CSV table of C-alpha atoms and ligand atoms in Angstrom, one decimal:
chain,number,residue,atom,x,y,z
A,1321,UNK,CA,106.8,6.4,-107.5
A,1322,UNK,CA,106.7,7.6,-111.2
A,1323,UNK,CA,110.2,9.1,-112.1
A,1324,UNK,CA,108.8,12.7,-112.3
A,1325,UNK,CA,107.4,12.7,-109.1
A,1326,UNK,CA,111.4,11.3,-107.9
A,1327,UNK,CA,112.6,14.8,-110.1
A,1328,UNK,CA,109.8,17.4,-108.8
A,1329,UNK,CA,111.1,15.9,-105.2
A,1330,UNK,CA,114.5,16.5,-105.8
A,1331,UNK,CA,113.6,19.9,-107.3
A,1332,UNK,CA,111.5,21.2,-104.4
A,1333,UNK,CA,114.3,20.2,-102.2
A,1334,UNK,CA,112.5,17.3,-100.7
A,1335,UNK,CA,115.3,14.8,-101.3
A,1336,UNK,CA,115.5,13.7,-97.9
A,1337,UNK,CA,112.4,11.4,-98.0
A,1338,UNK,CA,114.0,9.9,-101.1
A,1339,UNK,CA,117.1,9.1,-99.1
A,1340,UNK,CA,115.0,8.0,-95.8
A,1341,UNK,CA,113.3,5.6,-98.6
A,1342,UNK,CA,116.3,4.5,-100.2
A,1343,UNK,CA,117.8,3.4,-97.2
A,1344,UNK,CA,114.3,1.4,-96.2
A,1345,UNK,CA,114.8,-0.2,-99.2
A,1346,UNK,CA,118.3,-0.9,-99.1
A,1347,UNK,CA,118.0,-2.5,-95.5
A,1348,UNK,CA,115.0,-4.4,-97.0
A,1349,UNK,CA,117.4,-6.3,-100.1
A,1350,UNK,CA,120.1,-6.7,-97.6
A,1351,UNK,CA,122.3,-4.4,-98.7
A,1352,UNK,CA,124.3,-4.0,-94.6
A,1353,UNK,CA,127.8,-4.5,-95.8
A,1354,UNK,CA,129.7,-2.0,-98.0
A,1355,UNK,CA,132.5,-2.4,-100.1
A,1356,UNK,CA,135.7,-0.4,-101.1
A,1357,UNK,CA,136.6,-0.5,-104.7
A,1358,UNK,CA,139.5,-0.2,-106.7
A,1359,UNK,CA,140.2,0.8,-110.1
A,1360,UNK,CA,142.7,-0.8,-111.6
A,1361,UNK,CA,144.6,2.2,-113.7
A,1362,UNK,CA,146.4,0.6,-116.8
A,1363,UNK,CA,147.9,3.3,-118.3
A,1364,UNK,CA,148.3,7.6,-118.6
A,1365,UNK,CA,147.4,7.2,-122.5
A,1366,UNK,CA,144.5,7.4,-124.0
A,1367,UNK,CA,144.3,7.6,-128.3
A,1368,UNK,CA,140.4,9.6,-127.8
A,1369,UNK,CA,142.1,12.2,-125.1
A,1370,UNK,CA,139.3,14.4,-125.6
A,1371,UNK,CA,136.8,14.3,-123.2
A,1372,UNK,CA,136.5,17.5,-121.2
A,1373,UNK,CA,136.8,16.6,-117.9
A,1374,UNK,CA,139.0,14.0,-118.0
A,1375,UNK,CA,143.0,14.0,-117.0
A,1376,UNK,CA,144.0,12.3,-119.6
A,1377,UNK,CA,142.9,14.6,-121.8
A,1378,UNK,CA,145.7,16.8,-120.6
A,1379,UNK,CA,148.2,14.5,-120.8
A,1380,UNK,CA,147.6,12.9,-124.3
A,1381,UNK,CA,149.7,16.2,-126.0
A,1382,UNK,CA,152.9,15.8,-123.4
A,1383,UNK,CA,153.2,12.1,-124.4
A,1384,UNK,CA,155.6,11.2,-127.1
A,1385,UNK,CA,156.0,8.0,-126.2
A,1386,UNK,CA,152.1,6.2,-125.6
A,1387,UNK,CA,154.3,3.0,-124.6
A,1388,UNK,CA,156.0,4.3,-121.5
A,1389,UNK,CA,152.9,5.5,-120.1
A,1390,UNK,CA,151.7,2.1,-119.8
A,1391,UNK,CA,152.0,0.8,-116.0
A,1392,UNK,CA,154.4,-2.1,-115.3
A,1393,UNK,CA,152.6,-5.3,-115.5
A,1394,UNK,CA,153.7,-6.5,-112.6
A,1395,UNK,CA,152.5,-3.5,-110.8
A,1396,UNK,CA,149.7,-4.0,-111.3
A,1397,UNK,CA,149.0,-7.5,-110.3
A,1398,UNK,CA,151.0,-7.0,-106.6
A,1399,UNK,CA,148.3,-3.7,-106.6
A,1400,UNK,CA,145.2,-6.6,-107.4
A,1401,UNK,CA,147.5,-9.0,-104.3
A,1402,UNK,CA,147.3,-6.4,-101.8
A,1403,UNK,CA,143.5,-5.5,-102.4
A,1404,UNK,CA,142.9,-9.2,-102.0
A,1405,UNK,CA,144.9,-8.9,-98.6
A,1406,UNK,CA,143.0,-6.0,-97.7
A,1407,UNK,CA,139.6,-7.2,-98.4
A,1408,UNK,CA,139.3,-4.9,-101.3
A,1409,UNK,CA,136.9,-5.5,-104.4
A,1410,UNK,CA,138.2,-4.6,-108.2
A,1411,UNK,CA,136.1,-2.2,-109.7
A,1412,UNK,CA,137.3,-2.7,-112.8
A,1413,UNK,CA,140.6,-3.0,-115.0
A,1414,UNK,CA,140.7,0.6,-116.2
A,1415,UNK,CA,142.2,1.6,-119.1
A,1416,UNK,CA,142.9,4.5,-122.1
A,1417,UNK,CA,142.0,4.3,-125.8
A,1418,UNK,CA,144.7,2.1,-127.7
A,1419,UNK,CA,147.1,1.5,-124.6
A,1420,UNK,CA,147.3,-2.3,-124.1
A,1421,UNK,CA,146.0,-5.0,-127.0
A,1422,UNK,CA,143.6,-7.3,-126.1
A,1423,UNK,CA,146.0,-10.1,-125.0
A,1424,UNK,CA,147.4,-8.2,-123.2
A,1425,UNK,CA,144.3,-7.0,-121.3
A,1426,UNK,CA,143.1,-10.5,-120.9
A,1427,UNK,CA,146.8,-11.8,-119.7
A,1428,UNK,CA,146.6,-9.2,-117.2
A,1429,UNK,CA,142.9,-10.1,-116.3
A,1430,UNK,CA,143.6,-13.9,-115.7
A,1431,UNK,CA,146.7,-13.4,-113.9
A,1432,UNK,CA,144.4,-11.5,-111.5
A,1433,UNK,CA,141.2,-13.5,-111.7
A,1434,UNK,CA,144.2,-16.2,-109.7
A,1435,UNK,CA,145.3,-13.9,-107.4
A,1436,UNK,CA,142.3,-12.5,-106.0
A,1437,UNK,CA,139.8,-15.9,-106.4
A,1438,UNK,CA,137.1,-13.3,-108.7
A,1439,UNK,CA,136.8,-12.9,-112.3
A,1440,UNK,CA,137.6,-9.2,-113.2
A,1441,UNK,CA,135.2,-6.3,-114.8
A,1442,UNK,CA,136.2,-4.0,-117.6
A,1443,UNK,CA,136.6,-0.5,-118.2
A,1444,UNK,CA,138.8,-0.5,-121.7
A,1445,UNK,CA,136.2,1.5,-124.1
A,1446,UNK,CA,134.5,0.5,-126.7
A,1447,UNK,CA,136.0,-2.3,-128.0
A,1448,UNK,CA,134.8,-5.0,-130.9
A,1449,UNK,CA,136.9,-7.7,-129.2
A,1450,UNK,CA,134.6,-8.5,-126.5
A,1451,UNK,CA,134.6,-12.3,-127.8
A,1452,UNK,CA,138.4,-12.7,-127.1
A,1453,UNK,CA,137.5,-13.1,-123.2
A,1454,UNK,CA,136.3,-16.3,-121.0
A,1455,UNK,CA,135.7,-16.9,-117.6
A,1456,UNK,CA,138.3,-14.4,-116.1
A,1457,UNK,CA,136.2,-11.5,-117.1
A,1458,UNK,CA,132.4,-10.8,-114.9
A,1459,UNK,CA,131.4,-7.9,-117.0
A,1460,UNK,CA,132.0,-4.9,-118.8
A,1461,UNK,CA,131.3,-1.2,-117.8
A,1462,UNK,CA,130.2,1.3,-120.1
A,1463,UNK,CA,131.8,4.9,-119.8
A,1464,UNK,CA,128.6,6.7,-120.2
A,1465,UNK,CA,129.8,9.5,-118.2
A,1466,UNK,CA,126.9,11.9,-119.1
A,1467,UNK,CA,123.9,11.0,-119.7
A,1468,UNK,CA,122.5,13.8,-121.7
A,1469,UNK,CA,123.1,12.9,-125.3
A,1470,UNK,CA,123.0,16.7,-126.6
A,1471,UNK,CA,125.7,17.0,-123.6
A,1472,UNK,CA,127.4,13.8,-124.7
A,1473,UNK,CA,128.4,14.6,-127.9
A,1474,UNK,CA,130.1,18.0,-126.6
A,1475,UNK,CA,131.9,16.5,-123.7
A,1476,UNK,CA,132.8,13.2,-124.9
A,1477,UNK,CA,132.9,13.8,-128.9
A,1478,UNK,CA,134.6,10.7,-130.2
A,1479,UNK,CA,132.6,8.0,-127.8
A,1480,UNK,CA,129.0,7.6,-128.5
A,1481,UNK,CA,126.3,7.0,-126.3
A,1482,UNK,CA,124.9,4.4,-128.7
A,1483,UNK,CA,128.3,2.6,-129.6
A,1484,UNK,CA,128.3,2.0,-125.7
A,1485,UNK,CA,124.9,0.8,-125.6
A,1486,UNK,CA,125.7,-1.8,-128.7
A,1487,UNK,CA,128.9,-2.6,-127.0
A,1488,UNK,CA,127.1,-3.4,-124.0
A,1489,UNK,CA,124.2,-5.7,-125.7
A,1490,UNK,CA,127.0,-7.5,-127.2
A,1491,UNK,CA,128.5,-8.4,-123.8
A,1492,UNK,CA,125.1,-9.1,-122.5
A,1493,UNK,CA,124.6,-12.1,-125.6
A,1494,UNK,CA,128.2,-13.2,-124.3
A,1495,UNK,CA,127.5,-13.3,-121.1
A,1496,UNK,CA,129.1,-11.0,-119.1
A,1497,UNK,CA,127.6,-8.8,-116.8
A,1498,UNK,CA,127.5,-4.9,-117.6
A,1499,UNK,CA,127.9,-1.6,-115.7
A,1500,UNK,CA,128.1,1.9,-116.9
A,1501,UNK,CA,130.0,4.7,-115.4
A,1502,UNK,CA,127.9,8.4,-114.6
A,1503,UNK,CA,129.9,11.2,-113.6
A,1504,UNK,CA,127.6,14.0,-111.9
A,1505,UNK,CA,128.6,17.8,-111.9
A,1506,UNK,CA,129.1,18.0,-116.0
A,1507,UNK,CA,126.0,20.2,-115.9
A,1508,UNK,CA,123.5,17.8,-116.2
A,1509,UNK,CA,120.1,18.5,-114.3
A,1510,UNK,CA,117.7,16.2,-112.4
A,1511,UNK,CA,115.6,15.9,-115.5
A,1512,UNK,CA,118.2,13.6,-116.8
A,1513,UNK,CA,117.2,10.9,-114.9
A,1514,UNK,CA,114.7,9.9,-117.5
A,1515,UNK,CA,117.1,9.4,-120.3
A,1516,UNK,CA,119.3,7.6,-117.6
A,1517,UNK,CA,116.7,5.3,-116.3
A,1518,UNK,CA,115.9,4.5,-119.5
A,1519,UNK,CA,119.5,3.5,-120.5
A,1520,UNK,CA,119.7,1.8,-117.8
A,1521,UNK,CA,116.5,-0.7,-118.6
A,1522,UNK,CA,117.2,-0.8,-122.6
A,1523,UNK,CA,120.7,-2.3,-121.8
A,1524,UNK,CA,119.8,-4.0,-119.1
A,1525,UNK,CA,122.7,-2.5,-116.4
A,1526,UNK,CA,123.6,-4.5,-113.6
A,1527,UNK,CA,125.8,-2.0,-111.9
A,1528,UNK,CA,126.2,1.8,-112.1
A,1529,UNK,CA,129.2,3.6,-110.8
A,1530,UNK,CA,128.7,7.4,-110.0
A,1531,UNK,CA,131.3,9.8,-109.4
A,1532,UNK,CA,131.6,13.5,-109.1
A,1533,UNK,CA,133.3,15.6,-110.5
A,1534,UNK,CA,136.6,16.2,-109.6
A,1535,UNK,CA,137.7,19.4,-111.5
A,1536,UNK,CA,141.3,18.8,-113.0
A,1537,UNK,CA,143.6,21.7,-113.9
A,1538,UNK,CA,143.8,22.2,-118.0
A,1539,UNK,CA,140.0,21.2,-118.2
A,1540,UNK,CA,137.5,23.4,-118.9
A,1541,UNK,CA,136.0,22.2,-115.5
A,1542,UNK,CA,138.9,23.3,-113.3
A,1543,UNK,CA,137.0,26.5,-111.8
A,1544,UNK,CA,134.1,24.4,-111.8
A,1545,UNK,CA,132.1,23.0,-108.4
A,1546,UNK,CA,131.6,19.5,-107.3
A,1547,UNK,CA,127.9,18.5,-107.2
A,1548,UNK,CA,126.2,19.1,-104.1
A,1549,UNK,CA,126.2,16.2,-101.2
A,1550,UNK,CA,122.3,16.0,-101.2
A,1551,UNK,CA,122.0,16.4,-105.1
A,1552,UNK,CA,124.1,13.3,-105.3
A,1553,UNK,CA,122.7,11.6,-102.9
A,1554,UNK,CA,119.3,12.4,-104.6
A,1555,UNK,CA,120.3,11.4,-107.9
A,1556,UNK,CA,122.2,8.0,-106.0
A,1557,UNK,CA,118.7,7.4,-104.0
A,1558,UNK,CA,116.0,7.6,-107.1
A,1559,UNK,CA,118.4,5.0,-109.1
A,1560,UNK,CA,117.8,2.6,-106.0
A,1561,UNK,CA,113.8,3.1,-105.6
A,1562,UNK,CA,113.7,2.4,-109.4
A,1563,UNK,CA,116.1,-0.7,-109.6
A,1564,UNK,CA,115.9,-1.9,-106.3
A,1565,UNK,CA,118.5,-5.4,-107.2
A,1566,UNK,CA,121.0,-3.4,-109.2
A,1567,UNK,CA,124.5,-2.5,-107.2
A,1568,UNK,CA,125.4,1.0,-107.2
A,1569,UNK,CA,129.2,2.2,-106.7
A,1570,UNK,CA,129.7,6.1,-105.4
A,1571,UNK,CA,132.8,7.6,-105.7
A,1572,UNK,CA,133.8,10.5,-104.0
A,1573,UNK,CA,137.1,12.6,-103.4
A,1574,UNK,CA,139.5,12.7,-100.3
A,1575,UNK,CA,138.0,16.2,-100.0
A,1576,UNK,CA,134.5,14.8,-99.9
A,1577,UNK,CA,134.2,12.0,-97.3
A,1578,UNK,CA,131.5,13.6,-95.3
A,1579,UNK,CA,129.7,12.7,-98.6
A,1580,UNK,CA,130.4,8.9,-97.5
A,1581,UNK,CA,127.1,8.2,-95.1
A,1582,UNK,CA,125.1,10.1,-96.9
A,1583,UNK,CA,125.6,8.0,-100.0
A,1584,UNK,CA,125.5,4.7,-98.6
A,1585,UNK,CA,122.1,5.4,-96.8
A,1586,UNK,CA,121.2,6.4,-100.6
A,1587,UNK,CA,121.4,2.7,-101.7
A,1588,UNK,CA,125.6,2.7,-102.3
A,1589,UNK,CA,126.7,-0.9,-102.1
A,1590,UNK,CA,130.3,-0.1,-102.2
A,1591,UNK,CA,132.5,2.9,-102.9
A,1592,UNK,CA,135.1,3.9,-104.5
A,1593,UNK,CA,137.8,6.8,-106.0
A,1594,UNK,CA,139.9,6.9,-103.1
A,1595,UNK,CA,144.5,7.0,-103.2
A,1596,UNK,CA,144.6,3.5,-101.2
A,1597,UNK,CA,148.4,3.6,-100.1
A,1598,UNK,CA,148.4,7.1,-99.5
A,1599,UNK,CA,145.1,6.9,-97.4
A,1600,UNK,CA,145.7,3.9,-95.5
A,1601,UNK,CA,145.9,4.5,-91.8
A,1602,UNK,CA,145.6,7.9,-91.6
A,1603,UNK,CA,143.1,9.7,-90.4
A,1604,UNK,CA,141.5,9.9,-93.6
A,1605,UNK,CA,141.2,6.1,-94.2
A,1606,UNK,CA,139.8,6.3,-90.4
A,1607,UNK,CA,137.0,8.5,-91.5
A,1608,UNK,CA,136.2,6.3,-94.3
A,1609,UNK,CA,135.4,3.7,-91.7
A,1610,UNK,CA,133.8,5.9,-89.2
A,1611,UNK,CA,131.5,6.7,-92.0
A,1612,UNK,CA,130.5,3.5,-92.9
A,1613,UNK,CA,129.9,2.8,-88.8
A,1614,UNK,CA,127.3,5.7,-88.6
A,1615,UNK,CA,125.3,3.8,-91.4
A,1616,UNK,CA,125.0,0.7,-89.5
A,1617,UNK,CA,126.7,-1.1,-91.8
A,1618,UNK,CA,129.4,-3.6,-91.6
A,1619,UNK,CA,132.6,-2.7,-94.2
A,1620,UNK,CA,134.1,-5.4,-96.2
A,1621,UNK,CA,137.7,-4.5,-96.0
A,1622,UNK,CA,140.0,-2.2,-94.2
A,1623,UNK,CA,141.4,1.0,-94.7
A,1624,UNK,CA,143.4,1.3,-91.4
A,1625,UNK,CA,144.3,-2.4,-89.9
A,1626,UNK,CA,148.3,-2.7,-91.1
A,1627,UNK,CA,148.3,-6.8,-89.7
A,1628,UNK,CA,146.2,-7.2,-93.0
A,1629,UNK,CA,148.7,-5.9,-95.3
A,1630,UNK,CA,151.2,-8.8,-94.8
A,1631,UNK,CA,154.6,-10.1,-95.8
A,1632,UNK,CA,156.8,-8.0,-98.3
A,1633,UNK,CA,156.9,-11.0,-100.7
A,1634,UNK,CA,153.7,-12.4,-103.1
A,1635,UNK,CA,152.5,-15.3,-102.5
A,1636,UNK,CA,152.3,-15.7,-106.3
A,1637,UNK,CA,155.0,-14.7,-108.0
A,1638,UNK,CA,158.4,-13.3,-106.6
A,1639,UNK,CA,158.3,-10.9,-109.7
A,1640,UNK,CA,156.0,-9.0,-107.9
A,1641,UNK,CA,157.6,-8.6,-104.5
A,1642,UNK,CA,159.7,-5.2,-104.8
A,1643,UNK,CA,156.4,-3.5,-105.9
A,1644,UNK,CA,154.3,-5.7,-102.9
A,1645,UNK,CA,157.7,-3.9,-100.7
A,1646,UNK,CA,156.7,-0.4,-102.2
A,1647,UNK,CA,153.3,-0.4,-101.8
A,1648,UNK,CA,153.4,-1.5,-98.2
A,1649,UNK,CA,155.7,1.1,-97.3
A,1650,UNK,CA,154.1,3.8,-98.6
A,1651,UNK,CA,150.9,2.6,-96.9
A,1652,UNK,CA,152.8,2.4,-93.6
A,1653,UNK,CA,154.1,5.7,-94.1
A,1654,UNK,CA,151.9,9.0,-92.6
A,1655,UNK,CA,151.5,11.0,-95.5
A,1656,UNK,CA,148.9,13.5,-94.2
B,1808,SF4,S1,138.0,8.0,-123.6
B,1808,SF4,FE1,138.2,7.8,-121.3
B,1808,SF4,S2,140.4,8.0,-120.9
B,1808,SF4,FE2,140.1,8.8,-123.0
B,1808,SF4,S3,139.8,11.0,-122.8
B,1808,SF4,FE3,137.7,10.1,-122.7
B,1808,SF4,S4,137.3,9.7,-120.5
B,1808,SF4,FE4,139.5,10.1,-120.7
């Protein structure tokens, strides 16, 4: 189907069919296990701090000290031990403008390519250094965020569309694997999808990560809506009928799990966005899985069996065993 017939179905409210297809489709590549996914947060600075929607963006002005927003090392790597435990994938390693240096990032990246057995994708910004990493990195995402360049420039001034797309090529001639990042909701329209899908072939994308918007306070999105369930899922299911072998991530909020099913029977391969500790074992992390069941999918992972999340100490490195502690007990505690 030609991508203006995907948009005038979306438009006439038709986006149902697209999602029956997707799902054909999806069943058809295999696609009958889903993943959870975890970002790997790095740090509460960010140099750029002035993209709209984002959180740090609100932060970057309170910080006098960039260096103590950076996360602990070692909290990090006992976060990457327990997603191993817990069947978890790493989105990505997911970091701020000018937070950690580029040893630094690949340090971390190794240490955690050893932990969990899998090479590690990144989400650091546009960076010229991409030739500094080997074999502990799979890929490199993109932030696109919007793709709408007039809309671009406004929302995300100081990180251009095509500086992304040249940062991606590059990774592509080294090697790695590349992904780009859409948020929906920034008041984009369905007629987007053209510039998108195009983006999508020039740079050759393996992997696209949606997410919706989740309106932070101090934005000028806080009084704003999240996208609709079936626009997403519209938007999610015309991205698998037109790249039927790439892997597509949907995040959605604690607020929007219902979203889950819906998303996943729009092509989702895994999914993503979610507070792990705090949601494990509650009923939230129970609906997760309940949605996944009324797919008919199998989920890689768990978000409520507490035998998975093991002894208090790493089996890597004892450094990391007061944070493994923490983290289990505030996913044994009922925080809902
Ligand atoms: S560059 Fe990334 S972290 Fe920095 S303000 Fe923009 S979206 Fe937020």
């Amino acid at each position: 189907m030609k991508t203006m017939d995907v948009i005038d179905k979306i438009k006439n409210f038709e986006t149902l069919d697209l999602i029956t297809n997707a799902n054909k489709h999806s069943l058809k590549e295999g696609y009958d296990e889903v993943t959870l996914e975890r970002a790997l947060f790095l740090s509460w600075w960010c140099d750029k701090g002035d993209c709209s929607f984002c959180y740090m963006s609100t932060q970057k002005n309170k910080i006098k000290d960039p260096k103590k927003a950076k996360r602990k090392v070692n909290a990090i790597l006992a976060e990457s031990e327990l997603c191993k435990r817990l069947g978890w994938n790493i989105e990505f390693l997911s970091g701020g403008y000018d937070s950690f240096d580029t040893d630094e990032i690949k340090a971390i990246a190794t240490k955690i390519f050893k932990i969990t057995g899998s090479p590690v994708w990144l989400n650091i910004g546009i960076t010229n250094d991409l030739d500094k990493y080997g074999e502990e990195i799979v890929g490199v995402t993109g932030a696109v965020e919007i793709a709408n360049p007039l809309l671009h420039e406004k929302i995300c001034p100081s990180k251009s569309l095509s500086d992304i797309g040249e940062m991606l090529d590059k990774a592509g001639d080294l090697g790695f694997k590349k992904a780009i990042t859409i948020i929906l909701g920034l008041g984009e329209s369905p007629e987007d999808l053209t510039y998108l899908i195009q983006y999508i072939k020039e740079h050759k994308i393996n992997r696209v990560i949606f997410y919706s918007l989740n309106p932070h306070k101090g934005t000028i999105f806080e009084n704003s809506s999240q996208p609709s369930s079936i626009y997403y899922a519209g938007i999610v299911a015309t991205i698998r009928l037109t790249f039927p072998k790439i892997e597509i991530i949907c995040g959605t909020w604690t607020d929007n799990l219902a979203n889950i099913g819906l998303l996943v029977m729009s092509g989702a391969n895994g999914i993503t966005k979610f507070p792990l500790f705090k949601m494990f074992g509650t009923r939230y992390g129970k609906r997760v899985e309940e949605e996944i069941y009324w797919t008919g999918r199998k989920l890689k992972g768990t978000f409520t069996d507490i035998s998975k999340l093991g002894s208090n100490k790493s089996q890597f490195d004892s450094e990391l065993d007061i944070f493994i502690k923490r983290y289990i007990d505030e996913s044994l505690e009922n925080k809902y």
